[in-house]
Amino acid sequence: MLDGVMLLWFALAGLSVVFVATDIRTTPAHPVMKWGFILLVAYTGVFGLLLYVLGCREPLRGTHERFVAARWRQVLGSTMHCVAGDGVGILAGAVIASLITLTGPGELALEYLLGFAFGWTVFQALFMRDMAGGNYLRSLKMTFLPELLSMNLLMAAMIPAMMSLRASIAPEAGPGDPAFWFVMSMALLAGFIVAYPMNWWLVANHLKHGMFTVRTADDPDTPDDVGAKDVGAPDAMAPSGGGETMSHTPPIWAMVALSTLALAAGLLLARAFVGT
């Protein structure tokens, strides 16, 4: 039964990746967003495909700007960007840990460190450095805390999901076993869901970018009411739409503490699930 479920999951995930990789070429989104959605669909299969269609795919030519301006789509873009980048490092850590038989806290620490390092230094700071005026060091500084908050919530859900599923269906599975990748897919999906509220707070407070449109100045599909400043990537860590900054919100260090507590709770929950 489980083998059939996994076979169906991977078949649908493969078809979803092919569709998104082909279709997204005509979507006027930032190139990093395009790659991010392809990675997200590779991780989460048909769920990622649904998010792409409902949250990013231009319904009619020339409408992408208005389509992605909704706050929930802004947050979708932010969360997707986090999960796509962090997921590369997390999966690399899981593979390395399996190959060197690293388990328990050592494995989790490796996955966290590689996930955070790749997500922060590459997917956030490097690929989005235009938002910091092209200065990579400034981009590193700007994106460190937002990436930390999002990463903590991602791992707070991933760790118990991964450990519980692995203990129940794939205790000995390695990278050569489909069950290994099924478990990681389910864990990344759980992480996406739990990281979404934190990304809402980050986008609402202009601490992370949301979804945005990239068009050339002479693009015939550019709406008449979109000015030159709206064409292309934004020049600040702010969403392209979705309202004003929230007032009377907690300071970011309070949110760091909250995210750390959430991560600790995830670790305790994982320990309870596996009974160690």
Coordinates of C-alpha atoms in Angstrom, one line a residue:
M1 CA 0.0 0.0 0.0
L2 CA 2.7 2.5 1.0
D3 CA 4.8 1.6 -2.0
G4 CA 1.8 2.4 -4.2
V5 CA 1.3 5.7 -2.5
M6 CA 4.9 6.7 -2.9
L7 CA 4.9 5.6 -6.6
L8 CA 1.8 7.8 -7.2
W9 CA 3.4 10.7 -5.3
F10 CA 6.6 10.6 -7.3
A11 CA 4.8 10.2 -10.6
L12 CA 2.6 13.2 -10.0
A13 CA 5.5 15.2 -8.6
G14 CA 7.5 14.5 -11.8
L15 CA 4.6 15.6 -14.0
S16 CA 4.1 18.7 -11.9
V17 CA 7.8 19.7 -12.2
V18 CA 7.7 19.3 -16.0
F19 CA 4.6 21.4 -16.2
V20 CA 5.9 24.2 -14.0
A21 CA 9.4 24.3 -15.6
T22 CA 7.8 24.6 -19.0
D23 CA 4.9 27.0 -18.1
I24 CA 6.8 29.4 -15.8
R25 CA 9.1 30.6 -18.6
T26 CA 6.3 32.9 -19.8
T27 CA 5.4 34.1 -16.3
P28 CA 6.9 37.6 -15.7
A29 CA 8.4 36.8 -12.3
H30 CA 11.9 37.3 -11.0
P31 CA 14.2 34.5 -12.2
V32 CA 14.9 33.4 -8.6
M33 CA 11.2 33.1 -8.0
K34 CA 10.9 30.9 -11.1
W35 CA 13.7 28.6 -9.9
G36 CA 12.2 28.7 -6.5
F37 CA 8.8 27.4 -7.6
I38 CA 10.5 24.6 -9.6
L39 CA 12.3 23.5 -6.5
L40 CA 9.2 23.9 -4.4
V41 CA 7.2 21.6 -6.8
A42 CA 10.1 19.1 -6.8
Y43 CA 9.9 19.0 -3.0
T44 CA 6.1 19.1 -2.5
G45 CA 4.7 17.7 -5.8
V46 CA 1.1 18.5 -6.7
F47 CA 0.8 20.8 -3.6
G48 CA 3.5 23.0 -5.0
L49 CA 1.9 22.9 -8.5
L50 CA -1.4 24.1 -6.9
L51 CA 0.4 27.0 -5.1
Y52 CA 2.1 28.0 -8.4
V53 CA -1.2 28.1 -10.3
L54 CA -3.1 29.9 -7.6
G55 CA -0.4 32.2 -6.4
C56 CA 2.0 33.1 -9.2
R57 CA 0.8 32.0 -12.7
E58 CA -0.4 35.0 -14.6
P59 CA -4.2 34.3 -15.3
L60 CA -4.3 36.8 -18.2
R61 CA -1.5 38.6 -20.0
G62 CA -0.7 41.9 -18.4
T63 CA -2.3 41.1 -15.1
H64 CA 0.6 39.7 -13.1
E65 CA 1.2 42.9 -11.1
R66 CA -2.4 43.0 -9.8
F67 CA -2.6 39.2 -9.4
V68 CA 0.3 38.9 -7.0
A69 CA -0.5 42.1 -5.1
A70 CA -2.8 40.2 -2.7
R71 CA -1.1 39.8 0.7
W72 CA -1.4 36.0 0.8
R73 CA 0.4 35.8 -2.6
Q74 CA 3.1 38.1 -1.3
V75 CA 3.6 35.8 1.7
L76 CA 3.5 32.8 -0.6
G77 CA 6.4 34.2 -2.6
S78 CA 8.4 34.9 0.6
T79 CA 7.8 31.4 2.1
M80 CA 8.4 29.6 -1.2
H81 CA 11.7 31.5 -1.5
C82 CA 12.7 30.4 2.0
V83 CA 11.8 26.7 1.6
A84 CA 13.3 26.5 -1.9
G85 CA 16.7 27.8 -0.8
D86 CA 16.8 26.2 2.6
G87 CA 15.6 22.9 1.2
V88 CA 18.6 22.5 -1.0
G89 CA 20.9 22.7 2.1
I90 CA 18.7 20.6 4.2
L91 CA 18.5 17.8 1.7
A92 CA 22.2 17.9 1.2
G93 CA 22.7 17.6 4.9
A94 CA 20.3 14.7 5.1
V95 CA 22.2 12.9 2.3
I96 CA 25.6 13.6 3.8
A97 CA 24.4 12.5 7.3
S98 CA 23.0 9.2 5.8
L99 CA 26.3 8.5 4.0
I100 CA 28.5 9.0 7.0
T101 CA 25.9 7.4 9.4
L102 CA 25.4 10.6 11.4
T103 CA 22.2 10.4 13.4
G104 CA 20.3 12.2 16.1
P105 CA 21.4 15.7 17.1
G106 CA 24.4 15.6 14.8
E107 CA 22.2 15.0 11.8
L108 CA 19.7 17.7 12.7
A109 CA 22.5 20.2 13.4
L110 CA 24.1 19.5 10.0
E111 CA 20.8 19.9 8.2
Y112 CA 20.1 23.2 10.0
L113 CA 23.5 24.6 9.4
L114 CA 23.6 23.7 5.7
G115 CA 20.0 24.8 5.1
F116 CA 20.5 28.1 6.8
A117 CA 23.9 28.7 5.1
F118 CA 22.6 28.1 1.6
G119 CA 19.3 29.8 2.1
W120 CA 20.9 32.9 3.6
T121 CA 24.2 33.4 1.7
V122 CA 23.0 32.2 -1.7
F123 CA 19.2 32.3 -2.2
Q124 CA 18.6 35.4 -0.1
A125 CA 21.7 37.5 0.0
L126 CA 23.4 36.6 -3.3
F127 CA 20.4 36.2 -5.6
M128 CA 18.5 39.1 -4.2
R129 CA 21.4 41.5 -3.7
D130 CA 19.8 44.1 -6.1
M131 CA 17.5 44.9 -3.2
A132 CA 20.6 46.0 -1.3
G133 CA 21.9 48.2 -4.1
G134 CA 24.0 45.4 -5.5
N135 CA 26.1 45.2 -2.3
Y136 CA 26.5 41.6 -1.2
L137 CA 27.8 42.4 2.3
R138 CA 24.9 44.8 2.9
S139 CA 22.5 42.1 1.6
L140 CA 23.9 39.6 4.0
K141 CA 23.3 42.0 6.9
M142 CA 19.8 42.8 5.7
T143 CA 18.7 39.2 5.3
F144 CA 20.3 37.5 8.3
L145 CA 17.5 37.9 10.9
P146 CA 14.6 37.4 8.5
E147 CA 16.2 34.2 7.2
L148 CA 16.8 33.1 10.8
L149 CA 13.2 33.6 11.8
S150 CA 11.8 31.8 8.7
M151 CA 14.4 29.0 9.0
N152 CA 13.5 28.4 12.7
L153 CA 9.9 27.9 11.9
L154 CA 10.6 25.7 8.9
M155 CA 12.8 23.4 11.0
A156 CA 10.3 23.5 13.9
A157 CA 7.9 21.6 11.8
M158 CA 10.3 19.6 9.6
I159 CA 12.2 18.0 12.5
P160 CA 9.2 16.2 14.2
A161 CA 7.6 15.4 10.8
M162 CA 10.8 13.9 9.5
M163 CA 11.7 12.0 12.6
S164 CA 8.2 10.5 13.2
L165 CA 7.8 9.5 9.6
R166 CA 11.2 8.0 9.4
A167 CA 10.7 6.0 12.6
S168 CA 7.4 4.6 11.4
I169 CA 7.9 3.9 7.6
A170 CA 11.6 4.2 6.8
P171 CA 13.9 3.7 9.8
E172 CA 16.8 2.3 7.6
A173 CA 16.2 4.2 4.4
G174 CA 19.1 5.9 2.7
P175 CA 19.3 8.2 -0.4
G176 CA 19.0 5.2 -2.7
D177 CA 15.6 4.3 -1.2
P178 CA 12.4 6.2 -2.4
A179 CA 11.1 6.2 1.1
F180 CA 14.0 8.5 2.1
W181 CA 12.9 11.2 -0.4
F182 CA 9.2 10.7 0.4
V183 CA 9.9 11.4 4.1
M184 CA 11.9 14.5 3.2
S185 CA 9.1 15.7 0.9
M186 CA 6.5 15.4 3.6
A187 CA 8.8 17.1 6.1
L188 CA 9.4 20.1 3.8
L189 CA 5.7 20.4 3.1
A190 CA 5.1 20.5 6.9
G191 CA 7.8 23.1 7.2
F192 CA 6.3 25.3 4.5
I193 CA 2.9 25.3 6.3
V194 CA 4.4 26.3 9.7
A195 CA 6.8 28.9 8.2
Y196 CA 4.0 30.7 6.4
P197 CA 2.7 32.7 9.4
M198 CA 6.2 34.0 10.2
N199 CA 6.7 35.0 6.6
W200 CA 3.4 36.9 6.8
W201 CA 4.8 39.0 9.7
L202 CA 8.1 39.5 7.9
V203 CA 6.4 40.7 4.6
A204 CA 3.9 42.9 6.4
N205 CA 6.8 44.6 8.2
H206 CA 8.9 45.0 5.1
L207 CA 11.6 42.7 6.4
K208 CA 11.3 40.2 3.5
H209 CA 10.2 40.7 -0.1
G210 CA 7.1 39.1 -1.4
M211 CA 6.1 38.1 -4.9
F212 CA 6.8 40.7 -7.6
T213 CA 6.8 41.2 -11.3
V214 CA 9.8 41.6 -13.6
R215 CA 9.2 43.1 -17.0
T216 CA 11.4 45.0 -19.5
A217 CA 10.6 48.6 -20.0
D218 CA 9.3 47.9 -23.5
D219 CA 7.2 44.9 -22.6
P220 CA 3.9 45.2 -24.4
D221 CA 2.1 43.5 -21.6
T222 CA 3.1 46.1 -19.0
P223 CA -0.2 47.7 -17.7
D224 CA -0.6 51.4 -18.5
D225 CA -0.9 52.3 -14.8
V226 CA 2.4 50.6 -13.9
G227 CA 5.2 53.2 -13.7
A228 CA 8.9 52.7 -14.5
K229 CA 9.7 52.1 -10.8
D230 CA 7.3 49.1 -10.8
V231 CA 9.0 47.4 -13.7
G232 CA 11.7 45.0 -12.6
A233 CA 12.9 43.9 -9.2
P234 CA 12.2 46.3 -6.3
D235 CA 15.1 48.2 -4.9
A236 CA 14.3 47.6 -1.2
M237 CA 13.3 44.8 1.1
A238 CA 9.6 45.5 0.7
P239 CA 6.7 43.8 -0.9
S240 CA 5.4 45.1 -4.3
G241 CA 1.9 45.3 -2.9
G242 CA -0.3 44.3 0.0
G243 CA -0.7 47.3 2.3
E244 CA 1.2 49.3 4.8
T245 CA 3.6 48.1 7.5
M246 CA 1.7 46.7 10.5
S247 CA 1.7 49.0 13.6
H248 CA 2.3 48.1 17.2
T249 CA 4.1 44.9 16.3
P250 CA 6.6 43.1 18.5
P251 CA 10.3 44.0 18.0
I252 CA 12.2 41.7 15.8
W253 CA 14.2 40.3 18.8
A254 CA 11.0 39.2 20.4
M255 CA 10.2 37.3 17.2
V256 CA 13.7 35.8 17.3
A257 CA 12.9 34.5 20.8
L258 CA 9.5 33.2 19.7
S259 CA 11.0 31.4 16.7
T260 CA 13.7 29.9 18.9
L261 CA 11.1 28.6 21.3
A262 CA 9.2 27.1 18.4
L263 CA 12.3 25.3 17.2
A264 CA 12.9 24.0 20.7
A265 CA 9.3 22.8 20.9
G266 CA 9.8 21.0 17.5
L267 CA 12.9 19.2 18.9
L268 CA 11.0 18.1 22.0
L269 CA 8.1 16.9 19.9
A270 CA 10.4 14.9 17.7
R271 CA 12.0 13.3 20.8
A272 CA 8.6 12.3 22.1
F273 CA 7.6 10.8 18.7
V274 CA 10.7 8.6 18.4
G275 CA 10.8 7.8 22.1
T276 CA 14.4 8.7 22.7

